[in-house]
mmCIF file of C-alpha atoms in Angstrom:
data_model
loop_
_atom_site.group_PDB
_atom_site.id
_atom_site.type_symbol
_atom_site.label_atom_id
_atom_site.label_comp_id
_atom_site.label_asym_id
_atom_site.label_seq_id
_atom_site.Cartn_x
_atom_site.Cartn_y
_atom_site.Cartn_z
ATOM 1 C CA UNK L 1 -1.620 1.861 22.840
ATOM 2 C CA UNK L 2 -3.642 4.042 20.620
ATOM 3 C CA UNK L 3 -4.134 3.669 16.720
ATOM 4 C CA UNK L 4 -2.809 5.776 13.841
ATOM 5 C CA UNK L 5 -5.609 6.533 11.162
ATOM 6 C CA UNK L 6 -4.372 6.293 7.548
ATOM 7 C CA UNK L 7 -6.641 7.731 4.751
ATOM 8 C CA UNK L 8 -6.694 7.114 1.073
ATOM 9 C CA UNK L 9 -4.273 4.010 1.575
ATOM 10 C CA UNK L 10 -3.565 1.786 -2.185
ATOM 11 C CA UNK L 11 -4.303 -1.940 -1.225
ATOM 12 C CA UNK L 12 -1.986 -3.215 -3.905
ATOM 13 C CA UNK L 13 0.560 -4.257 -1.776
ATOM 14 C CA UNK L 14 -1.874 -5.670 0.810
ATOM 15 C CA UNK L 15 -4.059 -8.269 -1.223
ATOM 16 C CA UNK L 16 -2.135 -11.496 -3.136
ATOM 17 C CA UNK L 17 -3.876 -10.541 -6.243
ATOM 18 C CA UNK L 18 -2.198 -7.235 -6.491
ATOM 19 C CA UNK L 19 -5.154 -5.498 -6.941
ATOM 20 C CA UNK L 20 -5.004 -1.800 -7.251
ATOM 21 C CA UNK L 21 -8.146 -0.215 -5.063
ATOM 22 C CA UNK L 22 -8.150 2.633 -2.449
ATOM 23 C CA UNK L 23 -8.755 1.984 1.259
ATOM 24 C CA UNK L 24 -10.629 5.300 2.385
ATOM 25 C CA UNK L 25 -9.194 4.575 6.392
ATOM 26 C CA UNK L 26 -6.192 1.808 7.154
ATOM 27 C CA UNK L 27 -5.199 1.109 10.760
ATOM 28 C CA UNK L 28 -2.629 -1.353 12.026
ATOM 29 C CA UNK L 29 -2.617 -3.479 14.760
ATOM 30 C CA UNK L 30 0.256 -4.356 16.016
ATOM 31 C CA UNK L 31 -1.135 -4.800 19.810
ATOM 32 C CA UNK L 32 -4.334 -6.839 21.152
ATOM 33 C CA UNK L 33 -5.129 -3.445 23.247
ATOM 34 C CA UNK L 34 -5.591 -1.361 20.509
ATOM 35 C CA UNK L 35 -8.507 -3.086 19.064
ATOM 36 C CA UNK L 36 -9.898 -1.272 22.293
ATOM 37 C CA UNK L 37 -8.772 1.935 21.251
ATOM 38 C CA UNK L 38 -10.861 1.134 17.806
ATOM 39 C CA UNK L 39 -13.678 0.385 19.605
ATOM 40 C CA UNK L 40 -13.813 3.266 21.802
ATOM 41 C CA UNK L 41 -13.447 5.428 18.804
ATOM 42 C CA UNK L 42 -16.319 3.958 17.299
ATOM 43 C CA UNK L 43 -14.355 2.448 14.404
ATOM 44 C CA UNK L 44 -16.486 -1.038 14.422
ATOM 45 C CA UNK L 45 -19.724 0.930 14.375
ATOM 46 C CA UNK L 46 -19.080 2.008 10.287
ATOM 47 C CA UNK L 47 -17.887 -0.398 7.727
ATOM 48 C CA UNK L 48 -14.857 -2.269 8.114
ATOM 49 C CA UNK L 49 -13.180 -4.579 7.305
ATOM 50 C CA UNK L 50 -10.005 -7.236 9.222
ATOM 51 C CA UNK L 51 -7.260 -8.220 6.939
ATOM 52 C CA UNK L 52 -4.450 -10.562 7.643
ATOM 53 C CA UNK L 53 -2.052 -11.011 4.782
ATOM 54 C CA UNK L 54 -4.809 -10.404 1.932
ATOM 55 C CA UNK L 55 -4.279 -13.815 0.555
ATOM 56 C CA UNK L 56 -8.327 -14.822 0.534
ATOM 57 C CA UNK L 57 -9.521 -11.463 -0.874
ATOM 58 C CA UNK L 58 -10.554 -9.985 -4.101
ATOM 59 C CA UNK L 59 -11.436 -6.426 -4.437
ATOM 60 C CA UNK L 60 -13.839 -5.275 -6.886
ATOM 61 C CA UNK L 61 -13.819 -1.582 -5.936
ATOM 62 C CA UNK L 62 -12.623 1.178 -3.696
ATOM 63 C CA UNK L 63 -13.676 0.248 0.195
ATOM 64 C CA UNK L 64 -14.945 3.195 1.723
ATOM 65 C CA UNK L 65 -14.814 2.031 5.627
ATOM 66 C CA UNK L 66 -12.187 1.158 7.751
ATOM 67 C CA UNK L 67 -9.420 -1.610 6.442
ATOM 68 C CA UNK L 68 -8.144 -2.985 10.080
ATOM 69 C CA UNK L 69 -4.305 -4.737 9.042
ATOM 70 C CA UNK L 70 -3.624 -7.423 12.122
ATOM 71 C CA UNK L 71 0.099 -7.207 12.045
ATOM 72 C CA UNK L 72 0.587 -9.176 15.469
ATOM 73 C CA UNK L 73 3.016 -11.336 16.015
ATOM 74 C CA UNK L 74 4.389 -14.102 18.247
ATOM 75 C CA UNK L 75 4.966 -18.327 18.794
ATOM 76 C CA UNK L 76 4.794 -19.716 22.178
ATOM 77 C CA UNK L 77 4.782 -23.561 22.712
ATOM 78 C CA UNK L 78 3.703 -25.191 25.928
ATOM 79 C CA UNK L 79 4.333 -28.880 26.434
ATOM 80 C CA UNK L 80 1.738 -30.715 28.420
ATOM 81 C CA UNK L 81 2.096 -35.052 28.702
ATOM 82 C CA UNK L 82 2.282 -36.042 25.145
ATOM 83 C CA UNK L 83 0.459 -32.657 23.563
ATOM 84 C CA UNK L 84 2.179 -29.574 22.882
ATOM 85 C CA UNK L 85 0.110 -26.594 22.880
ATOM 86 C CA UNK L 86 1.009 -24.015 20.406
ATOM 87 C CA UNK L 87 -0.036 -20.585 20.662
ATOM 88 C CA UNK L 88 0.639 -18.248 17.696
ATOM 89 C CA UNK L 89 -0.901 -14.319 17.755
ATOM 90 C CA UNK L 90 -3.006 -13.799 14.544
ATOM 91 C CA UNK L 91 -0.655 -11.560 12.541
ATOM 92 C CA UNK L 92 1.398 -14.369 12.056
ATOM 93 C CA UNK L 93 2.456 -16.153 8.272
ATOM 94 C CA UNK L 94 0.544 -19.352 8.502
ATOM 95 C CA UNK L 95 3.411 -21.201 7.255
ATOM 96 C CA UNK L 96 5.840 -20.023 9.367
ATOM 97 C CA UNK L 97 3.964 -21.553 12.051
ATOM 98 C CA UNK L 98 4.101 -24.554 10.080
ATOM 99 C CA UNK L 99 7.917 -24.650 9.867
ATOM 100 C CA UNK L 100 8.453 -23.401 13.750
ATOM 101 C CA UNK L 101 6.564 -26.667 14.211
ATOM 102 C CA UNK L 102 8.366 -28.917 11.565
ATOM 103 C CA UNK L 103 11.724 -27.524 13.275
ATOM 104 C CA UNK L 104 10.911 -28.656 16.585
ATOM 105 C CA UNK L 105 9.114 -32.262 15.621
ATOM 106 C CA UNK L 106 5.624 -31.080 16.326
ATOM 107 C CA UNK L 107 3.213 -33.361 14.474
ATOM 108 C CA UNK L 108 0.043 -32.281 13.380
ATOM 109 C CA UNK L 109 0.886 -29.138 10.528
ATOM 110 C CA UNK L 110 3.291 -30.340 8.132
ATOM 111 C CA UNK L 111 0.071 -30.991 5.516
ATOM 112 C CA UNK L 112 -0.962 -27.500 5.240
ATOM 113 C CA UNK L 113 2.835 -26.363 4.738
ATOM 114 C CA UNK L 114 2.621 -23.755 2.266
ATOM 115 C CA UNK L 115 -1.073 -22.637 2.772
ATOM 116 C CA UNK L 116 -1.060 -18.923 2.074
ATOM 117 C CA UNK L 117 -2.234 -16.373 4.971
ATOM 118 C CA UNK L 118 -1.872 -15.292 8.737
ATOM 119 C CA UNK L 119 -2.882 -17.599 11.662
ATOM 120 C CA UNK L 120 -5.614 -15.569 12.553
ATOM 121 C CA UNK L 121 -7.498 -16.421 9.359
ATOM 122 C CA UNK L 122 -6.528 -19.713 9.537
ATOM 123 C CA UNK L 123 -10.017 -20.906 12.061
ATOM 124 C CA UNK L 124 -12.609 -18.954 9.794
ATOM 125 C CA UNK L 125 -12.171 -21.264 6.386
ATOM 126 C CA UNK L 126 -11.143 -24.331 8.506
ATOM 127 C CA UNK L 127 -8.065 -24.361 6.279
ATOM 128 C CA UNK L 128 -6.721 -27.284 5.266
ATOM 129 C CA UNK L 129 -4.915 -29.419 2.293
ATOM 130 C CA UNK L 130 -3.836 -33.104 1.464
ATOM 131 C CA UNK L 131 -6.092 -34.981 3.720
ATOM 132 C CA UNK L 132 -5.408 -32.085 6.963
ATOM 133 C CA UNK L 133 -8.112 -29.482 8.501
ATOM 134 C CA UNK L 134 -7.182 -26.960 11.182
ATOM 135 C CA UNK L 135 -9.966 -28.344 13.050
ATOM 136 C CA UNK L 136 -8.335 -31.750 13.669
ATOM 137 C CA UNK L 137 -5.604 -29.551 15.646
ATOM 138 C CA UNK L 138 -7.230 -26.663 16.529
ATOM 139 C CA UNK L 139 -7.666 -26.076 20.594
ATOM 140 C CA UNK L 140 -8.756 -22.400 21.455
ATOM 141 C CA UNK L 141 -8.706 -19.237 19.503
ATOM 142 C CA UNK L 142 -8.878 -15.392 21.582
ATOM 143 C CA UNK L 143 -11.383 -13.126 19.275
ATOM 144 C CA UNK L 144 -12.324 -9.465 19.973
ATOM 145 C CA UNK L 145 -16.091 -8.765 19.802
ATOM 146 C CA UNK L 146 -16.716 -5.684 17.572
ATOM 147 C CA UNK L 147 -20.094 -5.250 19.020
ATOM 148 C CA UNK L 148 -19.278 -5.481 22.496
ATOM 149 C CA UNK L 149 -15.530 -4.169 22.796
ATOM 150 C CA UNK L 150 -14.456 -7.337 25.070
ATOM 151 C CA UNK L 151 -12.156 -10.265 24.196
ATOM 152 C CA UNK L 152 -13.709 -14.083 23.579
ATOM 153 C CA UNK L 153 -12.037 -17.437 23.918
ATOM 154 C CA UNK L 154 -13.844 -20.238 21.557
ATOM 155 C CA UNK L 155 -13.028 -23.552 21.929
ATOM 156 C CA UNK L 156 -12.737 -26.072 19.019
ATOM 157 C CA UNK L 157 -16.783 -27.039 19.864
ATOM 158 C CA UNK L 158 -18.408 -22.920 19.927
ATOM 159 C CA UNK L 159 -16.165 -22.995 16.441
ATOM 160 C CA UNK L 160 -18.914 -25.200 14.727
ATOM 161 C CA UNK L 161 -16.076 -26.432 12.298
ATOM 162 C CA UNK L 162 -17.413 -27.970 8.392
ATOM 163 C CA UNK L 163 -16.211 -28.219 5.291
ATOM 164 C CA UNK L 164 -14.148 -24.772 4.698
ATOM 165 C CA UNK L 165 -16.224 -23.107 7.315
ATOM 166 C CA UNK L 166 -16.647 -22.116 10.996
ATOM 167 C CA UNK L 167 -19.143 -19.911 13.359
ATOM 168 C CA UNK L 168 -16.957 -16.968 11.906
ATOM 169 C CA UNK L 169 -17.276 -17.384 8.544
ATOM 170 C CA UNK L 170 -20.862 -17.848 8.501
ATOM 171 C CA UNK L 171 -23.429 -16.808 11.252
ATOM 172 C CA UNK L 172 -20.878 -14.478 12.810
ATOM 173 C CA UNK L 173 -19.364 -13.544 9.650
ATOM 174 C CA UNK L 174 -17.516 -9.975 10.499
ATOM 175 C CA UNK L 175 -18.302 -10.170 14.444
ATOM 176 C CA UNK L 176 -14.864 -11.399 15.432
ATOM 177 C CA UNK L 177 -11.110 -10.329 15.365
ATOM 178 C CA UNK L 178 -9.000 -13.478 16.126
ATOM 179 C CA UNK L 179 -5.797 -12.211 17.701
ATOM 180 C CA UNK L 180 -4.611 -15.546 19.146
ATOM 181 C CA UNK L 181 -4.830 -19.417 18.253
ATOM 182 C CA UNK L 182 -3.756 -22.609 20.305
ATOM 183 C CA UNK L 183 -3.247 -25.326 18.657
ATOM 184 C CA UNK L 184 -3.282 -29.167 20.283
ATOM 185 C CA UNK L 185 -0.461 -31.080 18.465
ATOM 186 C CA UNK L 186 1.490 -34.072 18.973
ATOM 187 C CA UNK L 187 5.168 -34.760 20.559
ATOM 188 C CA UNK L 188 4.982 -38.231 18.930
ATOM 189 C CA UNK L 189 5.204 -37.767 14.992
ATOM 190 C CA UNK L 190 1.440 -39.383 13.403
ATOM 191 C CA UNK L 191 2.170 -39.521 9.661
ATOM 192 C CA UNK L 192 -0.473 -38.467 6.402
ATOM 193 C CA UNK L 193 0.253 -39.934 3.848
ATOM 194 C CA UNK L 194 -3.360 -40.512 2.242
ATOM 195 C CA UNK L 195 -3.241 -38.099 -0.418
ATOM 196 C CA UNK L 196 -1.562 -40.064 -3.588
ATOM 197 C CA UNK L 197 0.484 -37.253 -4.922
ATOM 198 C CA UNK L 198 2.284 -37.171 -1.172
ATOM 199 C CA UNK L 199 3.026 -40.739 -1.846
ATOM 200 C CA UNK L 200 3.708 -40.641 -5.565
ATOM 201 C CA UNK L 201 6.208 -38.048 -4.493
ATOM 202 C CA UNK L 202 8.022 -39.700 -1.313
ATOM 203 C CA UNK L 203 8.346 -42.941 -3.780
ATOM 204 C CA UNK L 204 9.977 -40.956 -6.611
ATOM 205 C CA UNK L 205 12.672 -39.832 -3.560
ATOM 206 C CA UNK L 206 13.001 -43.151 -2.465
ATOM 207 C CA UNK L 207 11.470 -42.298 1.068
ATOM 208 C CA UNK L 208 9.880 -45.171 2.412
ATOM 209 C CA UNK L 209 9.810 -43.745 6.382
ATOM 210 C CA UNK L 210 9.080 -40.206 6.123
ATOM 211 C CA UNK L 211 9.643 -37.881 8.925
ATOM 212 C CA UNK L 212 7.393 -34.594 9.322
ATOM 213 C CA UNK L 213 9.931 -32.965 7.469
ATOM 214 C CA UNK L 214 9.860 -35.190 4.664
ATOM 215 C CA UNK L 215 6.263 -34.792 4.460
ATOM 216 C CA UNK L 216 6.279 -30.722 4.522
ATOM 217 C CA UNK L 217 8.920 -30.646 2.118
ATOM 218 C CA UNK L 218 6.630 -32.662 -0.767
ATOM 219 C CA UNK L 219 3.670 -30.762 0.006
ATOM 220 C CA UNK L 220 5.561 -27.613 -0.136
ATOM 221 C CA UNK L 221 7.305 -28.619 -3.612
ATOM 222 C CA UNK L 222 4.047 -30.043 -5.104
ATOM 223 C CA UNK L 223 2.192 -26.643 -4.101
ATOM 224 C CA UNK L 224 5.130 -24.902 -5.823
ATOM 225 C CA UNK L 225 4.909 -26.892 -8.573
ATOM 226 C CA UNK L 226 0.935 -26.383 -9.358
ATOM 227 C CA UNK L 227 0.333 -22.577 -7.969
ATOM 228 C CA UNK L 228 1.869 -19.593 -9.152
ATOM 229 C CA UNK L 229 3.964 -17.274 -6.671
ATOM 230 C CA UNK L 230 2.104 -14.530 -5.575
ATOM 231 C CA UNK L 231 4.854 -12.219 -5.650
ATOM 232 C CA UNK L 232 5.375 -12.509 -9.149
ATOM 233 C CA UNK L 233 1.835 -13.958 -10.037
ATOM 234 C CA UNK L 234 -1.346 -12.227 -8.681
ATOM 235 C CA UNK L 235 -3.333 -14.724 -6.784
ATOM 236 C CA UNK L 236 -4.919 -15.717 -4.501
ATOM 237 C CA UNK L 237 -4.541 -19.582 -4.436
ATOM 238 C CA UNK L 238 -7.702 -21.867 -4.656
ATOM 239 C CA UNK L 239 -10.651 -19.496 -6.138
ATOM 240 C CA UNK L 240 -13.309 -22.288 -5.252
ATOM 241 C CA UNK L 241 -13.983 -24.546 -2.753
ATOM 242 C CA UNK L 242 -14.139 -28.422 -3.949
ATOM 243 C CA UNK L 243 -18.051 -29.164 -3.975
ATOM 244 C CA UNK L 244 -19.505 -31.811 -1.907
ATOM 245 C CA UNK L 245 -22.432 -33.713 -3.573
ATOM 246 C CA UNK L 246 -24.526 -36.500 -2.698
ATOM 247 C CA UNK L 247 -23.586 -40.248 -3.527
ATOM 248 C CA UNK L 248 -26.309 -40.930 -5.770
ATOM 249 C CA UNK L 249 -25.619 -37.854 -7.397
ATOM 250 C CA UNK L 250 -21.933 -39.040 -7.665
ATOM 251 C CA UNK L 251 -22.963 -42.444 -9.260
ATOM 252 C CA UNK L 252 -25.378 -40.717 -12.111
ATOM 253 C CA UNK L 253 -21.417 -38.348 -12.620
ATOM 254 C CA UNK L 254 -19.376 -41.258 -12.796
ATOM 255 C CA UNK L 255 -20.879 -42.941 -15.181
ATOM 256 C CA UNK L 256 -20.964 -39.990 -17.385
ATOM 257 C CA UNK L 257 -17.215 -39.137 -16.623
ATOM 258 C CA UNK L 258 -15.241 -42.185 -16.036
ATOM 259 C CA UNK L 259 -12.681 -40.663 -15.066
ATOM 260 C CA UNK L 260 -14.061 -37.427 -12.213
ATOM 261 C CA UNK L 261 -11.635 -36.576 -9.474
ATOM 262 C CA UNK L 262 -13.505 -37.532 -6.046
ATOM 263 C CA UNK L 263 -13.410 -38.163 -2.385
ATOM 264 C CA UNK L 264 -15.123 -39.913 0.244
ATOM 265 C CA UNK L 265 -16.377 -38.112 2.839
ATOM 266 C CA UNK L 266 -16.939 -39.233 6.406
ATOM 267 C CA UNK L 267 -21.194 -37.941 6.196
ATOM 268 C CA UNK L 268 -21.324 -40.398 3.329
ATOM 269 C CA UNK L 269 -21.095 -37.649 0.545
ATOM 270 C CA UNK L 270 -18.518 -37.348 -2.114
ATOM 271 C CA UNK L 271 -16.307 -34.218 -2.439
ATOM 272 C CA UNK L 272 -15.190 -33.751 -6.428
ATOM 273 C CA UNK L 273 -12.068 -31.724 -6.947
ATOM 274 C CA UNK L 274 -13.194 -28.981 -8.835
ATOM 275 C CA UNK L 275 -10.127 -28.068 -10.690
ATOM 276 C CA UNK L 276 -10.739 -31.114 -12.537
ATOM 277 C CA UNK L 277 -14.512 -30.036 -13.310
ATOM 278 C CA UNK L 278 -13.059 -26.717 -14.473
ATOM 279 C CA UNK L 279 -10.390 -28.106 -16.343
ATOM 280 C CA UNK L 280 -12.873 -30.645 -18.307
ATOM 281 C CA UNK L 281 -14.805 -27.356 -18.997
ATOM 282 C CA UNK L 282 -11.597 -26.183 -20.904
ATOM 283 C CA UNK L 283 -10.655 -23.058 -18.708
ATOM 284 C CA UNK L 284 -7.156 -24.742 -17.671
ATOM 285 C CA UNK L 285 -4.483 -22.158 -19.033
ATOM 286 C CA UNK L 286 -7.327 -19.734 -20.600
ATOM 287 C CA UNK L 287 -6.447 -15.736 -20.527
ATOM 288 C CA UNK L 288 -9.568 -12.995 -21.040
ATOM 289 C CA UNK L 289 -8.282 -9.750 -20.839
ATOM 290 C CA UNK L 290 -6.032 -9.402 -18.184
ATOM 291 C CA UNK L 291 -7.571 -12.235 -16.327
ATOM 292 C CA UNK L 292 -6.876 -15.884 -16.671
ATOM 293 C CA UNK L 293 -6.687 -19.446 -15.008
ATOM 294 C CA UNK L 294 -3.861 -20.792 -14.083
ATOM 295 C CA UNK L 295 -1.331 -23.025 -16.467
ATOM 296 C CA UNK L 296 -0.538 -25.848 -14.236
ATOM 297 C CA UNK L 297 -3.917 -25.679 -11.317
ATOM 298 C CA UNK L 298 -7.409 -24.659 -12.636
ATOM 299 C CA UNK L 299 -8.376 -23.660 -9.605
ATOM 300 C CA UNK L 300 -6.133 -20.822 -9.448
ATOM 301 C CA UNK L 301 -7.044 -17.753 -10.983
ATOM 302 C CA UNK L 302 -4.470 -15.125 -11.778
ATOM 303 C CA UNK L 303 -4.014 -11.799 -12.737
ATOM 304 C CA UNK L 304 -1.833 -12.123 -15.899
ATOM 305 C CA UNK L 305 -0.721 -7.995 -15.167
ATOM 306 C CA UNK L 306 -2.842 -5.056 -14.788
ATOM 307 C CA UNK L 307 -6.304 -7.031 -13.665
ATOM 308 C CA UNK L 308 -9.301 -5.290 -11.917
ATOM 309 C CA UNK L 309 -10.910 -7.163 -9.752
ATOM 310 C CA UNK L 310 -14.264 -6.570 -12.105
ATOM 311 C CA UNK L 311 -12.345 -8.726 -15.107
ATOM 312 C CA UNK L 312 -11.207 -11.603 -12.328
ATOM 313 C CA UNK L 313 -14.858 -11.971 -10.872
ATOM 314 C CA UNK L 314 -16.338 -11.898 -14.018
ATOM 315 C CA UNK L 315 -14.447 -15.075 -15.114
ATOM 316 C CA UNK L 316 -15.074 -16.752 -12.285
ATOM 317 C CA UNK L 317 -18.678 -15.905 -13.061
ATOM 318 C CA UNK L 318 -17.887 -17.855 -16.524
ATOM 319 C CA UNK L 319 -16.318 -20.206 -14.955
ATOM 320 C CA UNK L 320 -19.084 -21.322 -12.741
ATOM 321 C CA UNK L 321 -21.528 -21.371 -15.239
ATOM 322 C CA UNK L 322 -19.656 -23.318 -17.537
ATOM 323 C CA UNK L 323 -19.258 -25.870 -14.787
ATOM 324 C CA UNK L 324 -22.887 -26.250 -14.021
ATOM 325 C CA UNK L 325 -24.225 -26.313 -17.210
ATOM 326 C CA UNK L 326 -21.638 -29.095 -17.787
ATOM 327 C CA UNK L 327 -21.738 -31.171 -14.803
ATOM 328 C CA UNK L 328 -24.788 -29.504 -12.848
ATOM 329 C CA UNK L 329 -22.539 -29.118 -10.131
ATOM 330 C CA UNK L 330 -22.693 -25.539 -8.713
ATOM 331 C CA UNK L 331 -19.240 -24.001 -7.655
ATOM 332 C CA UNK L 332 -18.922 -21.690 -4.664
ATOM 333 C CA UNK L 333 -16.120 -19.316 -4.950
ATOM 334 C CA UNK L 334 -13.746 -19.625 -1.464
ATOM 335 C CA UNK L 335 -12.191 -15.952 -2.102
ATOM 336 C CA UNK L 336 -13.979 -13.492 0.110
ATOM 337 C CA UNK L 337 -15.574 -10.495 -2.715
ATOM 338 C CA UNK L 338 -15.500 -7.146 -1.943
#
């Protein structure tokens, strides 16, 4: 299948900030073959860039290159002894996934209900959310090589999964165009509950032996009820990623703040939640311009109405100063900047 070239395209409508830039070329993908068709046109030899559902992005100015849209869609699941194997094509809504799973009993999702974006963004960040990471499930992605024109499989090992980040989002940041992901999950429901807000929740329902439902259902009304709806809110969920500092470091914090938001972390360091650190800093609920932190989370940043993307990176900009000067704890912002 060949590809239609768009010019002069408004991203507005494509990025959850609702940003209004100008996309100088926009192609679609709606088939795996026509990433070929790019490539023989030459398309990954200028500047481009993939976008799924534009929920990780912030645009600071016009983009000049190529804007490649993966629109691709499809759910397969393939039952093998007591795994399932789910395979989803990138262009999917991560949390449809989530519920397709749910729906049919498959264990291993129902944490990250509610995590904005397509499944083919989903390996690059390691997504992941009340005490879940994609790479506790994750099996096998398909990713077309812009440089050489041919299609990849990566297995959860050639990912080099951390914290928030993978082989794609760092030493082959841009390479790859996931089109496909199969996930390993479970026939036999394994229950999270380690996250105290899950719990607090589940007790104030009375739930005392929750299903996988159960626990999609709190995580999906306690999201709701800290982050702002894109459609109405521009956003693009969790601006920063929670830092990870050492445990010394940690002890010299906690006796300074009584009180800091932390977690453990299997390597022996301690992750801090850094909507607390910028909420201490007194950003929660604070509006410059047309830019602003969020009411309820201040880790979300929004744009209150007519925001460029200038005003919302410059307050993050604030924001992480503040924060280090504070706590000497420097944030890293988890929105991609363009």
């Amino acid at each position: 299948m060949g590809i239609n070239i768009q010019s002069d395209i408004s991203l507005k409508k494509y990025n959850t900030f609702g940003i209004t830039e100008v996309a100088s070329h926009f192609i679609e993908i709606t088939e795996p073959t026509q990433l070929l068709s790019a490539y023989e046109a030459g398309i990954f030899e200028k500047d481009f860039l993939t976008l799924g559902s534009g929920s990780n992005i912030l645009f600071t100015q016009p983009y000049a290159g190529y804007i490649i849209k993966i629109n691709i869609k499809g759910i397969t699941a393939k039952p093998h002894q007591n795994d399932i194997f789910i395979t989803a094509l990138g262009g999917e809504i991560w949390n449809e996934l989530v519920w397709f799973c749910v729906n049919n009993n498959y264990s291993g999702l129902e944490n990250m209900a509610l995590i904005p974006g397509t499944v083919g963004a989903s390996p690059v960040q390691n997504i992941g959310a009340y005490g879940t990471e994609l790479m506790d499930i994750f099996y096998s992605c398909i990713a077309f090589d812009t440089l050489e024109g041919v299609f990849r499989i990566f297995y959860n090992e050639d990912c080099k999964f951390s914290y928030r980040d993978s082989i794609f989002k760092s030493e082959q940041k841009g390479r790859y165009i996931i089109t496909e992901v199969t996930y390993k999950v479970n026939s036999s429901p394994s229950i999270n509950t380690s996250y105290g807000a899950i719990s607090a929740e589940l007790k104030k329902r009375n739930i005392s032996d929750p299903t996988i439902k159960d626990i999609a259902e709190v995580v999906s009304f306690i999201r709701v009820e800290k982050l702002p709806d894109p459609s109405t809110v521009g956003n693009a969920g969790s601006f920063f990623k929670n830092p990870i500092i050492s445990l010394n470091k940690y002890q010299g914090l906690k006796e300074l703040y009584p009180d800091i938001v932390s977690y453990n972390m299997p390597d022996g360091g301690v992750k801090l939640a850094a909507g607390w650190l910028i909420e201490q800093c007194g950003w929660k609920g604070k509006v410059i311009g047309q830019a602003g932190v969020w009411k309820n989370q201040a880790l979300v940043l929004i744009n209150v109405q007519s925001a460029s993307g200038t005003e919302i990176f410059e307050l993050s900009s604030k924001i992480i100063n503040d924060v280090d000067q504070k706590f000497n704890v420097k944030l890293e912002r988890e929105v991609n900047i363009f």
